[in-house]
mmCIF file of C-alpha atoms and ligand atoms in Angstrom:
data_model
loop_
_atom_site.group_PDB
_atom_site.id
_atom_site.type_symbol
_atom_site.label_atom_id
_atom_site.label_comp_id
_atom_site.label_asym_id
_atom_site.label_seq_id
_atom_site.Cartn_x
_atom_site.Cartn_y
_atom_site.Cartn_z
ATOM 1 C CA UNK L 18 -112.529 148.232 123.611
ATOM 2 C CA UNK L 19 -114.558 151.550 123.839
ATOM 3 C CA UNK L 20 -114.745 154.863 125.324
ATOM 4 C CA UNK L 21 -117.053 153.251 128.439
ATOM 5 C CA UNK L 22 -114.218 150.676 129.196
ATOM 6 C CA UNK L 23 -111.854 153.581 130.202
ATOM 7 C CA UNK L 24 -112.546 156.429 133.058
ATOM 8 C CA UNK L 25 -110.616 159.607 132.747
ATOM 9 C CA UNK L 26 -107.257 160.568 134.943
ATOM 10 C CA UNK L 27 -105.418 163.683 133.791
ATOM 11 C CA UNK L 28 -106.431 165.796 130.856
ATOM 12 C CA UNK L 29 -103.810 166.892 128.410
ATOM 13 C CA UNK L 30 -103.889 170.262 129.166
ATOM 14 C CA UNK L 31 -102.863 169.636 133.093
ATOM 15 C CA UNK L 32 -100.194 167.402 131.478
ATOM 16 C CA UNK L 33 -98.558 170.346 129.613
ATOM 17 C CA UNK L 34 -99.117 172.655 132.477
ATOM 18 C CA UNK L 35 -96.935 170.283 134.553
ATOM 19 C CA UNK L 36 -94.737 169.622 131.578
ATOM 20 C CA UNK L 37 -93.467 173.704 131.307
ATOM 21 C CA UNK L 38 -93.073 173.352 134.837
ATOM 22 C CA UNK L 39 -90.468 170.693 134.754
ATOM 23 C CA UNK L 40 -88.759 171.549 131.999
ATOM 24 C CA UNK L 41 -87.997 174.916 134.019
ATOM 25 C CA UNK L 42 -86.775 172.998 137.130
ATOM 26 C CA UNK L 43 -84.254 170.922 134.796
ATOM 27 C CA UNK L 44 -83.375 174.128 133.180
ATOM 28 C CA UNK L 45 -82.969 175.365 136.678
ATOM 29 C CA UNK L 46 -81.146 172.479 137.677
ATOM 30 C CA UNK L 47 -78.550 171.881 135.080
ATOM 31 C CA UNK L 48 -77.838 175.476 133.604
ATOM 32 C CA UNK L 49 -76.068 175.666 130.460
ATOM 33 C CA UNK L 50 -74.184 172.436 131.902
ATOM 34 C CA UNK L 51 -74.035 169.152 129.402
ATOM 35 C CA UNK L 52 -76.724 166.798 129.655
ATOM 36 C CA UNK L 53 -78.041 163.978 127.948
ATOM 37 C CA UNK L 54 -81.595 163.139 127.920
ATOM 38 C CA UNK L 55 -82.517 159.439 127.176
ATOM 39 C CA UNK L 56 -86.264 158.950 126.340
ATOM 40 C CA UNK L 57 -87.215 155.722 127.416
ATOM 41 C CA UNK L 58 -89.255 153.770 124.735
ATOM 42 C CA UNK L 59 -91.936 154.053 123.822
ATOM 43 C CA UNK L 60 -94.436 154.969 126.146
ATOM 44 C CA UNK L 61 -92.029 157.581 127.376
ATOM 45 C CA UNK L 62 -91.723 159.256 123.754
ATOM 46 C CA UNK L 63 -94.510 161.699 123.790
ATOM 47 C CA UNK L 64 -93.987 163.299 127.499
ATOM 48 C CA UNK L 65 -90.153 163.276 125.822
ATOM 49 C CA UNK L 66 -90.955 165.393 122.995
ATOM 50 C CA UNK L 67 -93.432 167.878 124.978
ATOM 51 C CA UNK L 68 -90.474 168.294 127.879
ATOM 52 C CA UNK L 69 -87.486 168.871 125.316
ATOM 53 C CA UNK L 70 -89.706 171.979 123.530
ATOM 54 C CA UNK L 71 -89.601 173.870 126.798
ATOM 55 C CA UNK L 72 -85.713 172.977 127.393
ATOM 56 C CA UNK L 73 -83.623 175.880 127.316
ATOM 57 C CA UNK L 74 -79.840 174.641 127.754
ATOM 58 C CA UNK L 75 -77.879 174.882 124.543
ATOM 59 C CA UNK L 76 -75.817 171.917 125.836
ATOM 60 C CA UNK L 77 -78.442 168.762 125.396
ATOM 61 C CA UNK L 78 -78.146 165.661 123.205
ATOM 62 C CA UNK L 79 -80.663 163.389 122.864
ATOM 63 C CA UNK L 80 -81.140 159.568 122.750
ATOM 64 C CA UNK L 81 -83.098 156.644 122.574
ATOM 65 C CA UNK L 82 -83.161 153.707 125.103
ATOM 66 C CA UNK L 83 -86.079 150.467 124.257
ATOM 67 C CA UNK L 84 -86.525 148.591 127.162
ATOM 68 C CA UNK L 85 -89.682 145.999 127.900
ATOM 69 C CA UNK L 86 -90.814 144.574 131.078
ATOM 70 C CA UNK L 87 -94.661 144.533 130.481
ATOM 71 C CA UNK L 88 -96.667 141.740 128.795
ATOM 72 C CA UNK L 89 -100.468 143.234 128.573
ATOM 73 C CA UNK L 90 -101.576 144.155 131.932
ATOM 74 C CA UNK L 91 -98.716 142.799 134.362
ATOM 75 C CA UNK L 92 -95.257 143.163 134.637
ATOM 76 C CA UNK L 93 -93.245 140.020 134.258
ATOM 77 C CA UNK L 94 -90.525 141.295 136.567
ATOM 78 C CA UNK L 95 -87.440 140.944 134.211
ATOM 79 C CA UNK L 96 -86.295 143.910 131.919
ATOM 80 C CA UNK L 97 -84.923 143.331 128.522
ATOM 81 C CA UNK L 98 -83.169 146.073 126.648
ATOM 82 C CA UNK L 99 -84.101 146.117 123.126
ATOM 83 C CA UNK L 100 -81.932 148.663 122.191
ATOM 84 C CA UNK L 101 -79.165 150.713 124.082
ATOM 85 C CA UNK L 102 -78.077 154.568 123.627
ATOM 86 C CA UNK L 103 -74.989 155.559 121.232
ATOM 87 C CA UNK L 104 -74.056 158.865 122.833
ATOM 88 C CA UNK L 105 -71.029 159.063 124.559
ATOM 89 C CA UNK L 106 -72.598 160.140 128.562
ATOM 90 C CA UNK L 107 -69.048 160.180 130.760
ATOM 91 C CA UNK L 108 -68.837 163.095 132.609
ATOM 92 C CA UNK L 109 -72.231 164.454 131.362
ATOM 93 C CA UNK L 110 -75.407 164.718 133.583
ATOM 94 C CA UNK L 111 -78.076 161.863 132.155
ATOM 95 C CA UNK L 112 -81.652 162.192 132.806
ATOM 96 C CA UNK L 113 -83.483 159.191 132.174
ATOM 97 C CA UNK L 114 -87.152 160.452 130.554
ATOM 98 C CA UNK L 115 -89.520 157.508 131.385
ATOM 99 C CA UNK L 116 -93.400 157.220 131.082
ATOM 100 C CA UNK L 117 -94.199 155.398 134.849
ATOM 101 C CA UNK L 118 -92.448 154.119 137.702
ATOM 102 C CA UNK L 119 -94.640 151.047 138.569
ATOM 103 C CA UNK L 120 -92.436 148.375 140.136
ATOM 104 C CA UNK L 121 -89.513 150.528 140.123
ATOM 105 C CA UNK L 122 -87.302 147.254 138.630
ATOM 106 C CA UNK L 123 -87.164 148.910 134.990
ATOM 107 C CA UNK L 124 -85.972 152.246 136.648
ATOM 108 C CA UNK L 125 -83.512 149.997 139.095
ATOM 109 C CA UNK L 126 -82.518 148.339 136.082
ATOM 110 C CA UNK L 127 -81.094 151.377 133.610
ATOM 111 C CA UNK L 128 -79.155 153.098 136.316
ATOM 112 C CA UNK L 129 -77.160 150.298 137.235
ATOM 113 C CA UNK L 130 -76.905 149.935 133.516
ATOM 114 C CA UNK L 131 -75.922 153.737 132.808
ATOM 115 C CA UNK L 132 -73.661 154.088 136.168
ATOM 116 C CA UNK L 133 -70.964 151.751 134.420
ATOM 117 C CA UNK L 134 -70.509 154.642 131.840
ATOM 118 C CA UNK L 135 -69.632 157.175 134.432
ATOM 119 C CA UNK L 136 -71.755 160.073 134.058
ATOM 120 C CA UNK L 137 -71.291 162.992 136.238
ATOM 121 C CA UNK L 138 -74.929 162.426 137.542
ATOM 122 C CA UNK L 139 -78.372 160.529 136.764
ATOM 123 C CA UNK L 140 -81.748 161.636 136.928
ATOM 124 C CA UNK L 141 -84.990 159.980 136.633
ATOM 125 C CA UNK L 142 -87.615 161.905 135.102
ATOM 126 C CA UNK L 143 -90.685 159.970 134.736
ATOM 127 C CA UNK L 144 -94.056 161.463 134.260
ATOM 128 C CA UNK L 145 -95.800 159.360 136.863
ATOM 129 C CA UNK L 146 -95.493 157.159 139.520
ATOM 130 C CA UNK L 147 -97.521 154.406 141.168
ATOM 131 C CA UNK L 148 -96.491 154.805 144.835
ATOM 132 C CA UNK L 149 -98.315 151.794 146.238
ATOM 133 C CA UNK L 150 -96.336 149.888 143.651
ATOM 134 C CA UNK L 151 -92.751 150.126 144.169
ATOM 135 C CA UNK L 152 -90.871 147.227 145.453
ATOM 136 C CA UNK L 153 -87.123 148.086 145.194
ATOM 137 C CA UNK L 154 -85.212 150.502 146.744
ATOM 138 C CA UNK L 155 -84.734 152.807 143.658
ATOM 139 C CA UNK L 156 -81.317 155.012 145.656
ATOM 140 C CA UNK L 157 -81.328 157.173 142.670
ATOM 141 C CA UNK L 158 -82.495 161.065 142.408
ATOM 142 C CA UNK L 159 -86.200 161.246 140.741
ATOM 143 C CA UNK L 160 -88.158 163.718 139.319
ATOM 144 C CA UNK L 161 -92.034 163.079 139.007
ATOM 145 C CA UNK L 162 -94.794 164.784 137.255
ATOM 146 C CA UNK L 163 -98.019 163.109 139.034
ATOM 147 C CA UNK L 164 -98.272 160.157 141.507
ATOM 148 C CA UNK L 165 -101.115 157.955 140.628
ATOM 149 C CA UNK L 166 -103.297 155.040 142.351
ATOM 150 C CA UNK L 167 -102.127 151.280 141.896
ATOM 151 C CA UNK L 168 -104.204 151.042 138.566
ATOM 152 C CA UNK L 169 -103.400 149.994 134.910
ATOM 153 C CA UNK L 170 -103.797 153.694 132.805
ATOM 154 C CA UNK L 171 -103.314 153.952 128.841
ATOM 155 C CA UNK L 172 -102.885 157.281 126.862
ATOM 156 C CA UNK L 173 -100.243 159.759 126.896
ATOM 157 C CA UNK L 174 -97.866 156.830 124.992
ATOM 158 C CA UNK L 175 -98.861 154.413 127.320
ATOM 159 C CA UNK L 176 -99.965 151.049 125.668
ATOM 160 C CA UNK L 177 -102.520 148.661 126.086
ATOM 161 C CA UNK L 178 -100.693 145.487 123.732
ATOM 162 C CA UNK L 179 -99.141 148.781 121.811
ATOM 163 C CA UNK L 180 -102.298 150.532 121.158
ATOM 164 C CA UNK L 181 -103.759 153.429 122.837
ATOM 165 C CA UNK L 182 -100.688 155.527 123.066
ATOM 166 C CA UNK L 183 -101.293 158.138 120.939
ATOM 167 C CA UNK L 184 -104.705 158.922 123.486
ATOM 168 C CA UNK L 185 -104.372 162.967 124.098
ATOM 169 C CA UNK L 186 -105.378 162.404 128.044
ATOM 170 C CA UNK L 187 -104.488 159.844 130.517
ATOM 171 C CA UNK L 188 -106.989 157.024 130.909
ATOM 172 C CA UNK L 189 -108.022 154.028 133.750
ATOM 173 C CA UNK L 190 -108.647 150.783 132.275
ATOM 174 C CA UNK L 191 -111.726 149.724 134.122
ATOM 175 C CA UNK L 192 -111.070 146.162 135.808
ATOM 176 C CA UNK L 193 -111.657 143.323 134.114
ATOM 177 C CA UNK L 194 -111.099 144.735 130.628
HETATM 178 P P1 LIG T 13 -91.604 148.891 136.354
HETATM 179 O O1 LIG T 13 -90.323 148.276 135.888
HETATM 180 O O2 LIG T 13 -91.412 150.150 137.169
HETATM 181 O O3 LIG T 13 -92.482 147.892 137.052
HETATM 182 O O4 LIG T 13 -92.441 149.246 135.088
HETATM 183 C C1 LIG T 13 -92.067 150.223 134.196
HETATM 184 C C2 LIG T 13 -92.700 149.983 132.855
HETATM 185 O O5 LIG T 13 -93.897 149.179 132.920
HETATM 186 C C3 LIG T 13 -93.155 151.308 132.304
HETATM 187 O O6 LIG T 13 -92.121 151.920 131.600
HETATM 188 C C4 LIG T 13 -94.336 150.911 131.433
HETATM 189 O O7 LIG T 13 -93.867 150.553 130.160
HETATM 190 C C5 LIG T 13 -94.917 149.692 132.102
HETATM 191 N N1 LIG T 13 -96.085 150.044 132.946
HETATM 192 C C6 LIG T 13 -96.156 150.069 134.292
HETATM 193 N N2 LIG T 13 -97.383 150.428 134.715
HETATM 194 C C7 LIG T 13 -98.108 150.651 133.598
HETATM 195 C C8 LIG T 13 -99.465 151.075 133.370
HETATM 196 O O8 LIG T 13 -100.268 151.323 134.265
HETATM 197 N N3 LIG T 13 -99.824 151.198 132.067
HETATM 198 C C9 LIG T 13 -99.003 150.946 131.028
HETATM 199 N N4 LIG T 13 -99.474 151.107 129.803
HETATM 200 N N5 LIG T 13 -97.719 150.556 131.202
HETATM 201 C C10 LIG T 13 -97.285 150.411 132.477
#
């Protein structure tokens, strides 16, 4: 692949912007209340390290979740979890940091996991959402940066076959790459 098979969708620096601006309504949000935030990996792990910077509760702990439902380009609509969180999350709020909400199934799929520990509340943060894309009925509270058109993007720790995540802006895959 190179730079001409990829078009350009957000720029880093509109990422961050957005980024402060979350972290402010969680901050908002949750107070100096407990809360548990669960980066998704990996594609969620770099929007995960910008957000918890600009965090200002005292009263966070932080943990990983691996979960895979992608092979290349296409979902293959079952979620595995590779490996599962070791934080204790009853009674504390638990946002969920995710890179995309595509199908919605992986998103569908951790809160019915995380509910059986009995937090006081879950939230799904993702970064962005494909709209046009979701095909379950999520019923759970969510929190996203930037909706985006039905299109595979790489970049921002999204993968392409686990490459291309460490790309500074958000990129389209042209079709039939
Ligand atoms: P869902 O379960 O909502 O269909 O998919 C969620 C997961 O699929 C995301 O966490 C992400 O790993 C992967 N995914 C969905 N759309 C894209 C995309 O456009 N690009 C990349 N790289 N991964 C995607």
């Amino acid at each position: 692949m190179t730079d001409s098979d990829f078009v350009p969708l957000i720029k880093s620096g509109k990422i961050e912007r957005k980024i402060k601006q979350i972290a402010k309504v969680l901050d908002k949000k949750y107070g100096q209340e407990d809360v548990c935030f669960v980066c998704v990996l990996k594609g969620a792990v770099i929007f995960y390290s910008k957000l918890l910077k600009y965090i200002k509760n005292k009263n966070v702990e932080l943990d990983f979740v691996e979960v895979k439902s992608y092979c290349g380009t296409t979902s293959t609509g079952e979620v595995k979890m590779l490996k599962d969180i070791s934080i204790d999350i009853k009674n504390k709020h638990l946002v969920l940091v995710e890179d995309i909400i595509d199908t919605g199934l992986t998103a569908k799929f951790m809160c019915e996991h995380f509910k059986k520990q009995k937090p006081k509340s879950i939230l799904m943060c993702s970064l962005l959402q494909k709209p046009d894309k979701l095909s379950v009925d999520l019923n759970m509270e969510t929190l996203v940066a930037f909706n985006i058109p039905n299109k595979f993007i790489i970049g921002y720790g999204l993968d392409l076959d686990e490459k291309y995540r460490n790309l500074k802006d958000i990129l389209i895959l042209k079709e039939n790459k």
